[in-house]
Amino acid sequence: GLVAITLFFNGSENLHSTASLITTITVRSPTDINLDMITDNPAAGESFTVTGNLTSSNGSGITDRNGNTLSPSLTFSIDGESSTFSVVGGTVSPNGSWSVVIHLDLTFPRGAHDLMATYTPNVNYYGSSTGNSTFDSRGYSLLIIEDPLDLDPDSRTIRGDDVSMNVSLIDNAGLPIVAESVDILIDGVFESSGFTDINGSMNVVLNIDSTRAPGPMTISAEFAGINGTTGLLGDETWTRVIILAPTVLEITAITGSAIAGESVTFSGILLDEHGQFLVHSGNPWGGIVHLDID
């Protein structure tokens, strides 16, 4: 801090003594900031604690010449950015120790990161300093079935035909997840798997059993995630496709006189393409048949 220096002349046989005061000298001190090793492995959206010390060059806290604490504060950046996380704390105690809680945003990218702490003094007798530490973070995935949409009437499929399915897999930072396996299940039973391309997309063609009962079919997609300190949490999603059964309508008999004013009876059958009766929820089910003449 600011020091006062007095120069004395004690005088001599023929000169009086005198003194001169200098008040413009400031003693400056470098500072040193250290971060403790970070052992936490947070995921995007989670928080973790960072601790460390900030001292002057002689190992003491940041104080003035009278021993009064100056209450310095720190700023932080991760990979040179300060907009992907928030900080609670950062005030340095009199002995130089400090602690902060860092909360990662939901869009914080997974990977290995460099955390930098910076001390910027608000007085001219301390120098600024920076320190850093590294940590790994995990992310989460977002699995989307882009087509077919759930119960989309335009996606109804006749049994025995194929259903084309488009899947998108991205991480929480919006980046595609490339060359990762996605499992496809039909009504909870594993059907097939495939790998995402460079855009995080995957296309699967599913063949529908020709004897399947008509109605909604649930198609599920599952991504198991990626293990490790820079891995991804998995995700799963589903959609439903209406499966139609072809019907066969036949007139088997026409009885009656066919004379104007009298009645004619038309008899027939309504079955599926396999000659089986129609069903609904596993039970035999009829239908409405419209009759047109000419």
mmCIF file of C-alpha atoms in Angstrom:
data_model
loop_
_atom_site.group_PDB
_atom_site.id
_atom_site.type_symbol
_atom_site.label_atom_id
_atom_site.label_comp_id
_atom_site.label_asym_id
_atom_site.label_seq_id
_atom_site.Cartn_x
_atom_site.Cartn_y
_atom_site.Cartn_z
ATOM 1 C CA GLY A 1 0.000 0.000 0.000
ATOM 2 C CA LEU A 2 0.898 3.651 0.273
ATOM 3 C CA VAL A 3 3.919 4.345 2.525
ATOM 4 C CA ALA A 4 5.254 7.587 3.947
ATOM 5 C CA ILE A 5 9.044 8.066 3.916
ATOM 6 C CA THR A 6 10.739 10.805 5.919
ATOM 7 C CA LEU A 7 14.301 11.928 5.083
ATOM 8 C CA PHE A 8 16.195 13.510 8.021
ATOM 9 C CA PHE A 9 19.260 15.734 8.028
ATOM 10 C CA ASN A 10 20.573 16.040 11.592
ATOM 11 C CA GLY A 11 22.348 19.297 10.975
ATOM 12 C CA SER A 12 25.991 20.272 11.456
ATOM 13 C CA GLU A 13 28.128 22.951 13.118
ATOM 14 C CA ASN A 14 26.981 25.526 10.651
ATOM 15 C CA LEU A 15 23.687 24.025 9.281
ATOM 16 C CA HIS A 16 20.323 23.551 10.903
ATOM 17 C CA SER A 17 18.650 20.088 10.843
ATOM 18 C CA THR A 18 15.730 19.479 8.445
ATOM 19 C CA ALA A 19 13.377 16.761 7.249
ATOM 20 C CA SER A 20 11.428 15.997 4.100
ATOM 21 C CA LEU A 21 8.295 13.763 3.781
ATOM 22 C CA ILE A 22 7.585 11.701 0.667
ATOM 23 C CA THR A 23 3.964 10.396 0.417
ATOM 24 C CA THR A 24 3.797 9.230 -3.192
ATOM 25 C CA ILE A 25 5.430 5.799 -2.912
ATOM 26 C CA THR A 26 3.253 2.715 -3.205
ATOM 27 C CA VAL A 27 4.511 -0.752 -2.334
ATOM 28 C CA ARG A 28 2.966 -3.288 -4.723
ATOM 29 C CA SER A 29 2.629 -7.025 -4.261
ATOM 30 C CA PRO A 30 2.119 -9.788 -6.804
ATOM 31 C CA THR A 31 -0.675 -12.216 -6.041
ATOM 32 C CA ASP A 32 -1.004 -15.948 -6.532
ATOM 33 C CA ILE A 33 -4.270 -17.818 -7.071
ATOM 34 C CA ASN A 34 -4.513 -21.589 -6.814
ATOM 35 C CA LEU A 35 -7.403 -23.946 -7.563
ATOM 36 C CA ASP A 36 -7.764 -27.251 -5.776
ATOM 37 C CA MET A 37 -8.076 -30.342 -7.966
ATOM 38 C CA ILE A 38 -11.653 -30.792 -9.172
ATOM 39 C CA THR A 39 -12.857 -34.360 -8.597
ATOM 40 C CA ASP A 40 -16.536 -33.816 -9.422
ATOM 41 C CA ASN A 41 -17.902 -35.101 -12.731
ATOM 42 C CA PRO A 42 -21.024 -32.986 -13.303
ATOM 43 C CA ALA A 43 -23.566 -33.383 -16.064
ATOM 44 C CA ALA A 44 -25.183 -30.491 -17.894
ATOM 45 C CA GLY A 45 -27.724 -28.859 -15.591
ATOM 46 C CA GLU A 46 -25.885 -29.929 -12.432
ATOM 47 C CA SER A 47 -23.744 -28.013 -9.914
ATOM 48 C CA PHE A 48 -20.325 -28.621 -8.391
ATOM 49 C CA THR A 49 -18.046 -26.861 -5.889
ATOM 50 C CA VAL A 50 -14.641 -25.365 -6.633
ATOM 51 C CA THR A 51 -12.206 -24.269 -3.896
ATOM 52 C CA GLY A 52 -8.826 -22.596 -3.830
ATOM 53 C CA ASN A 53 -6.599 -19.899 -2.325
ATOM 54 C CA LEU A 54 -5.645 -16.333 -3.202
ATOM 55 C CA THR A 55 -2.590 -14.904 -1.439
ATOM 56 C CA SER A 56 -0.093 -12.116 -1.794
ATOM 57 C CA SER A 57 3.560 -12.828 -2.578
ATOM 58 C CA ASN A 58 4.425 -13.296 1.115
ATOM 59 C CA GLY A 59 1.685 -15.910 1.597
ATOM 60 C CA SER A 60 -0.718 -13.682 3.516
ATOM 61 C CA GLY A 61 -4.255 -12.774 2.614
ATOM 62 C CA ILE A 62 -5.217 -9.757 0.555
ATOM 63 C CA THR A 63 -5.016 -6.924 3.114
ATOM 64 C CA ASP A 64 -3.882 -3.323 3.324
ATOM 65 C CA ARG A 65 -0.842 -2.204 5.339
ATOM 66 C CA ASN A 66 -2.948 -1.953 8.477
ATOM 67 C CA GLY A 67 -4.105 -5.573 8.204
ATOM 68 C CA ASN A 68 -7.608 -4.725 7.043
ATOM 69 C CA THR A 69 -9.109 -7.324 4.677
ATOM 70 C CA LEU A 70 -9.920 -5.937 1.248
ATOM 71 C CA SER A 71 -12.594 -8.636 0.453
ATOM 72 C CA PRO A 72 -11.463 -9.341 -3.089
ATOM 73 C CA SER A 73 -13.756 -11.184 -5.489
ATOM 74 C CA LEU A 74 -13.003 -13.517 -8.373
ATOM 75 C CA THR A 75 -14.358 -14.026 -11.876
ATOM 76 C CA PHE A 76 -14.497 -17.326 -13.711
ATOM 77 C CA SER A 77 -14.488 -18.645 -17.255
ATOM 78 C CA ILE A 78 -14.724 -22.145 -18.716
ATOM 79 C CA ASP A 79 -12.953 -22.768 -21.995
ATOM 80 C CA GLY A 80 -12.764 -19.007 -22.395
ATOM 81 C CA GLU A 81 -16.546 -18.600 -22.083
ATOM 82 C CA SER A 82 -18.625 -17.146 -19.281
ATOM 83 C CA SER A 83 -22.158 -17.526 -20.682
ATOM 84 C CA THR A 84 -22.687 -21.299 -20.327
ATOM 85 C CA PHE A 85 -22.757 -21.445 -16.519
ATOM 86 C CA SER A 86 -23.556 -19.410 -13.412
ATOM 87 C CA VAL A 87 -21.519 -18.850 -10.239
ATOM 88 C CA VAL A 88 -22.584 -18.477 -6.613
ATOM 89 C CA GLY A 89 -19.879 -17.171 -4.255
ATOM 90 C CA GLY A 90 -16.361 -16.128 -5.176
ATOM 91 C CA THR A 91 -15.527 -13.889 -2.208
ATOM 92 C CA VAL A 92 -12.100 -14.500 -0.709
ATOM 93 C CA SER A 93 -11.806 -14.922 3.072
ATOM 94 C CA PRO A 94 -9.141 -13.069 5.138
ATOM 95 C CA ASN A 95 -6.820 -16.108 5.102
ATOM 96 C CA GLY A 96 -7.060 -16.294 1.302
ATOM 97 C CA SER A 97 -9.338 -19.322 0.938
ATOM 98 C CA TRP A 98 -12.388 -19.164 -1.316
ATOM 99 C CA SER A 99 -15.178 -21.418 -2.503
ATOM 100 C CA VAL A 100 -17.746 -21.155 -5.305
ATOM 101 C CA VAL A 101 -20.635 -23.261 -6.576
ATOM 102 C CA ILE A 102 -20.788 -23.482 -10.359
ATOM 103 C CA HIS A 103 -24.059 -24.449 -12.031
ATOM 104 C CA LEU A 104 -23.779 -25.677 -15.610
ATOM 105 C CA ASP A 105 -26.470 -24.670 -18.089
ATOM 106 C CA LEU A 106 -28.569 -27.371 -19.757
ATOM 107 C CA THR A 107 -26.780 -26.627 -23.037
ATOM 108 C CA PHE A 108 -23.298 -26.986 -21.539
ATOM 109 C CA PRO A 109 -21.289 -29.285 -23.852
ATOM 110 C CA ARG A 110 -19.792 -32.512 -22.552
ATOM 111 C CA GLY A 111 -16.035 -33.107 -22.614
ATOM 112 C CA ALA A 112 -12.808 -32.030 -20.923
ATOM 113 C CA HIS A 113 -12.844 -28.384 -19.799
ATOM 114 C CA ASP A 114 -10.441 -25.762 -18.492
ATOM 115 C CA LEU A 115 -11.766 -23.657 -15.610
ATOM 116 C CA MET A 116 -9.944 -20.359 -15.070
ATOM 117 C CA ALA A 117 -10.258 -18.096 -12.024
ATOM 118 C CA THR A 118 -9.139 -14.471 -12.294
ATOM 119 C CA TYR A 119 -8.418 -11.917 -9.579
ATOM 120 C CA THR A 120 -8.704 -8.325 -10.763
ATOM 121 C CA PRO A 121 -7.696 -5.947 -7.931
ATOM 122 C CA ASN A 122 -9.587 -2.722 -7.300
ATOM 123 C CA VAL A 123 -6.521 -1.151 -5.671
ATOM 124 C CA ASN A 124 -3.206 -0.289 -7.289
ATOM 125 C CA TYR A 125 -0.945 -2.052 -4.792
ATOM 126 C CA TYR A 126 -1.888 -5.624 -5.705
ATOM 127 C CA GLY A 127 -1.266 -7.292 -9.031
ATOM 128 C CA SER A 128 -3.825 -9.386 -10.875
ATOM 129 C CA SER A 129 -3.444 -13.144 -11.144
ATOM 130 C CA THR A 130 -5.067 -16.161 -12.776
ATOM 131 C CA GLY A 131 -5.193 -19.840 -11.982
ATOM 132 C CA ASN A 132 -6.803 -22.811 -13.642
ATOM 133 C CA SER A 133 -7.903 -26.390 -13.144
ATOM 134 C CA THR A 134 -9.510 -29.000 -15.387
ATOM 135 C CA PHE A 135 -12.624 -31.135 -15.068
ATOM 136 C CA ASP A 136 -14.727 -33.486 -17.181
ATOM 137 C CA SER A 137 -18.452 -33.065 -17.720
ATOM 138 C CA ARG A 138 -21.159 -35.342 -19.032
ATOM 139 C CA GLY A 139 -24.112 -34.513 -21.243
ATOM 140 C CA TYR A 140 -27.503 -35.959 -22.036
ATOM 141 C CA SER A 141 -29.052 -37.069 -25.296
ATOM 142 C CA LEU A 142 -32.300 -36.241 -27.051
ATOM 143 C CA LEU A 143 -33.800 -38.996 -29.211
ATOM 144 C CA ILE A 144 -36.590 -37.915 -31.559
ATOM 145 C CA ILE A 145 -38.748 -39.968 -33.915
ATOM 146 C CA GLU A 146 -39.245 -37.512 -36.740
ATOM 147 C CA ASP A 147 -41.409 -39.835 -38.831
ATOM 148 C CA PRO A 148 -43.939 -41.342 -38.406
ATOM 149 C CA LEU A 149 -45.641 -39.016 -35.965
ATOM 150 C CA ASP A 150 -47.820 -40.489 -33.252
ATOM 151 C CA LEU A 151 -51.149 -41.763 -34.671
ATOM 152 C CA ASP A 152 -50.606 -39.792 -37.872
ATOM 153 C CA PRO A 153 -53.517 -40.738 -40.201
ATOM 154 C CA ASP A 154 -51.220 -40.357 -43.206
ATOM 155 C CA SER A 155 -48.903 -43.020 -41.765
ATOM 156 C CA ARG A 156 -51.499 -45.786 -41.503
ATOM 157 C CA THR A 157 -50.029 -48.993 -42.897
ATOM 158 C CA ILE A 158 -51.595 -52.203 -44.179
ATOM 159 C CA ARG A 159 -50.238 -55.260 -42.429
ATOM 160 C CA GLY A 160 -47.686 -57.078 -44.502
ATOM 161 C CA ASP A 161 -46.304 -53.781 -45.810
ATOM 162 C CA ASP A 162 -43.271 -51.812 -44.579
ATOM 163 C CA VAL A 163 -43.041 -48.834 -42.237
ATOM 164 C CA SER A 164 -40.157 -46.397 -42.805
ATOM 165 C CA MET A 165 -38.949 -44.711 -39.635
ATOM 166 C CA ASN A 166 -36.624 -41.694 -39.310
ATOM 167 C CA VAL A 167 -34.816 -41.048 -36.023
ATOM 168 C CA SER A 168 -32.705 -38.073 -34.910
ATOM 169 C CA LEU A 169 -30.166 -38.256 -32.075
ATOM 170 C CA ILE A 170 -28.521 -35.081 -30.721
ATOM 171 C CA ASP A 171 -26.864 -34.066 -27.460
ATOM 172 C CA ASN A 172 -27.873 -31.289 -25.083
ATOM 173 C CA ALA A 173 -25.628 -28.810 -26.909
ATOM 174 C CA GLY A 174 -27.547 -29.467 -30.132
ATOM 175 C CA LEU A 175 -24.706 -31.403 -31.762
ATOM 176 C CA PRO A 176 -25.380 -34.644 -33.671
ATOM 177 C CA ILE A 177 -24.378 -37.885 -31.979
ATOM 178 C CA VAL A 178 -22.544 -39.797 -34.687
ATOM 179 C CA ALA A 179 -22.054 -43.557 -35.194
ATOM 180 C CA GLU A 180 -24.002 -44.624 -32.123
ATOM 181 C CA SER A 181 -26.393 -47.578 -31.946
ATOM 182 C CA VAL A 182 -30.148 -47.070 -31.533
ATOM 183 C CA ASP A 183 -32.405 -50.036 -30.744
ATOM 184 C CA ILE A 184 -35.901 -50.335 -32.236
ATOM 185 C CA LEU A 185 -38.645 -52.228 -30.434
ATOM 186 C CA ILE A 186 -42.178 -53.096 -31.555
ATOM 187 C CA ASP A 187 -44.676 -53.366 -28.708
ATOM 188 C CA GLY A 188 -41.752 -53.722 -26.293
ATOM 189 C CA VAL A 189 -40.028 -56.529 -28.219
ATOM 190 C CA PHE A 190 -36.619 -55.899 -29.794
ATOM 191 C CA GLU A 191 -36.881 -55.696 -33.570
ATOM 192 C CA SER A 192 -33.610 -54.280 -34.923
ATOM 193 C CA SER A 193 -30.854 -51.744 -34.374
ATOM 194 C CA GLY A 194 -28.907 -49.303 -36.477
ATOM 195 C CA PHE A 195 -26.235 -46.604 -36.314
ATOM 196 C CA THR A 196 -26.609 -42.857 -36.679
ATOM 197 C CA ASP A 197 -24.917 -41.082 -39.557
ATOM 198 C CA ILE A 198 -22.808 -37.913 -39.580
ATOM 199 C CA ASN A 199 -25.967 -35.840 -39.018
ATOM 200 C CA GLY A 200 -27.112 -37.953 -36.064
ATOM 201 C CA SER A 201 -29.925 -39.435 -38.200
ATOM 202 C CA MET A 202 -30.978 -43.023 -38.766
ATOM 203 C CA ASN A 203 -33.520 -44.624 -41.078
ATOM 204 C CA VAL A 204 -35.095 -48.002 -40.347
ATOM 205 C CA VAL A 205 -37.531 -49.970 -42.507
ATOM 206 C CA LEU A 206 -39.802 -52.259 -40.481
ATOM 207 C CA ASN A 207 -41.807 -55.086 -42.029
ATOM 208 C CA ILE A 208 -45.239 -55.536 -40.481
ATOM 209 C CA ASP A 209 -46.354 -59.116 -39.849
ATOM 210 C CA SER A 210 -49.132 -60.012 -42.280
ATOM 211 C CA THR A 211 -51.019 -61.795 -39.473
ATOM 212 C CA ARG A 212 -50.734 -58.976 -36.963
ATOM 213 C CA ALA A 213 -53.955 -57.875 -35.290
ATOM 214 C CA PRO A 214 -55.036 -54.491 -36.663
ATOM 215 C CA GLY A 215 -54.884 -51.398 -34.490
ATOM 216 C CA PRO A 216 -52.193 -49.167 -32.952
ATOM 217 C CA MET A 217 -48.640 -50.525 -33.046
ATOM 218 C CA THR A 218 -46.151 -48.963 -30.629
ATOM 219 C CA ILE A 219 -42.663 -48.419 -32.036
ATOM 220 C CA SER A 220 -39.994 -47.522 -29.467
ATOM 221 C CA ALA A 221 -36.468 -46.204 -30.021
ATOM 222 C CA GLU A 222 -33.821 -46.542 -27.287
ATOM 223 C CA PHE A 223 -30.325 -45.068 -26.985
ATOM 224 C CA ALA A 224 -28.301 -46.595 -24.144
ATOM 225 C CA GLY A 225 -25.972 -43.600 -23.805
ATOM 226 C CA ILE A 226 -22.181 -43.426 -23.628
ATOM 227 C CA ASN A 227 -20.225 -44.406 -20.511
ATOM 228 C CA GLY A 228 -17.285 -42.439 -19.124
ATOM 229 C CA THR A 229 -16.540 -39.096 -17.516
ATOM 230 C CA THR A 230 -17.333 -37.302 -20.796
ATOM 231 C CA GLY A 231 -20.207 -39.608 -21.727
ATOM 232 C CA LEU A 232 -23.891 -39.105 -22.413
ATOM 233 C CA LEU A 233 -27.031 -40.104 -20.563
ATOM 234 C CA GLY A 234 -29.289 -42.224 -22.750
ATOM 235 C CA ASP A 235 -32.809 -41.482 -23.941
ATOM 236 C CA GLU A 236 -35.835 -43.289 -25.329
ATOM 237 C CA THR A 237 -38.989 -42.293 -27.157
ATOM 238 C CA TRP A 238 -41.931 -43.919 -28.927
ATOM 239 C CA THR A 239 -44.620 -43.410 -31.523
ATOM 240 C CA ARG A 240 -47.724 -45.294 -32.657
ATOM 241 C CA VAL A 241 -48.737 -46.378 -36.133
ATOM 242 C CA ILE A 242 -52.220 -47.588 -37.028
ATOM 243 C CA ILE A 243 -52.033 -50.998 -38.711
ATOM 244 C CA LEU A 244 -54.885 -51.749 -41.088
ATOM 245 C CA ALA A 245 -56.173 -55.144 -42.144
ATOM 246 C CA PRO A 246 -57.547 -55.578 -45.679
ATOM 247 C CA THR A 247 -61.168 -56.735 -45.815
ATOM 248 C CA VAL A 248 -62.971 -58.924 -48.316
ATOM 249 C CA LEU A 249 -66.666 -58.256 -48.958
ATOM 250 C CA GLU A 250 -68.639 -60.817 -50.960
ATOM 251 C CA ILE A 251 -72.300 -61.204 -51.977
ATOM 252 C CA THR A 252 -72.959 -64.916 -51.676
ATOM 253 C CA ALA A 253 -76.699 -65.125 -52.411
ATOM 254 C CA ILE A 254 -79.598 -63.093 -53.813
ATOM 255 C CA THR A 255 -83.077 -64.337 -53.025
ATOM 256 C CA GLY A 256 -86.519 -62.951 -53.797
ATOM 257 C CA SER A 257 -88.802 -62.431 -56.786
ATOM 258 C CA ALA A 258 -87.015 -59.340 -58.079
ATOM 259 C CA ILE A 259 -90.425 -57.934 -59.060
ATOM 260 C CA ALA A 260 -91.149 -54.260 -58.493
ATOM 261 C CA GLY A 261 -92.934 -53.761 -55.219
ATOM 262 C CA GLU A 262 -91.588 -56.946 -53.719
ATOM 263 C CA SER A 263 -88.425 -57.540 -51.683
ATOM 264 C CA VAL A 264 -85.024 -58.934 -52.539
ATOM 265 C CA THR A 265 -82.581 -60.274 -49.944
ATOM 266 C CA PHE A 266 -78.855 -59.965 -50.462
ATOM 267 C CA SER A 267 -76.639 -62.188 -48.311
ATOM 268 C CA GLY A 268 -72.854 -62.147 -47.991
ATOM 269 C CA ILE A 269 -69.771 -62.216 -45.817
ATOM 270 C CA LEU A 270 -67.311 -59.622 -44.529
ATOM 271 C CA LEU A 271 -63.951 -61.144 -43.556
ATOM 272 C CA ASP A 272 -60.301 -60.149 -43.509
ATOM 273 C CA GLU A 273 -57.826 -61.059 -46.241
ATOM 274 C CA HIS A 274 -57.113 -64.376 -44.522
ATOM 275 C CA GLY A 275 -60.772 -65.380 -44.400
ATOM 276 C CA GLN A 276 -61.006 -64.712 -40.660
ATOM 277 C CA PHE A 277 -63.759 -62.764 -38.954
ATOM 278 C CA LEU A 278 -63.101 -59.145 -38.004
ATOM 279 C CA VAL A 279 -61.983 -58.492 -34.429
ATOM 280 C CA HIS A 280 -61.854 -55.536 -32.077
ATOM 281 C CA SER A 281 -59.878 -55.769 -28.822
ATOM 282 C CA GLY A 282 -59.662 -59.523 -29.417
ATOM 283 C CA ASN A 283 -63.406 -60.017 -29.801
ATOM 284 C CA PRO A 284 -65.409 -60.758 -32.961
ATOM 285 C CA TRP A 285 -66.668 -57.524 -34.452
ATOM 286 C CA GLY A 286 -69.062 -56.699 -37.233
ATOM 287 C CA GLY A 287 -69.361 -53.697 -39.479
ATOM 288 C CA ILE A 288 -71.759 -51.565 -41.492
ATOM 289 C CA VAL A 289 -72.227 -52.529 -45.138
ATOM 290 C CA HIS A 290 -73.731 -50.000 -47.542
ATOM 291 C CA LEU A 291 -75.699 -51.346 -50.506
ATOM 292 C CA ASP A 292 -75.932 -49.425 -53.797
ATOM 293 C CA ILE A 293 -78.073 -50.514 -56.739
ATOM 294 C CA ASP A 294 -77.041 -49.157 -60.130
#
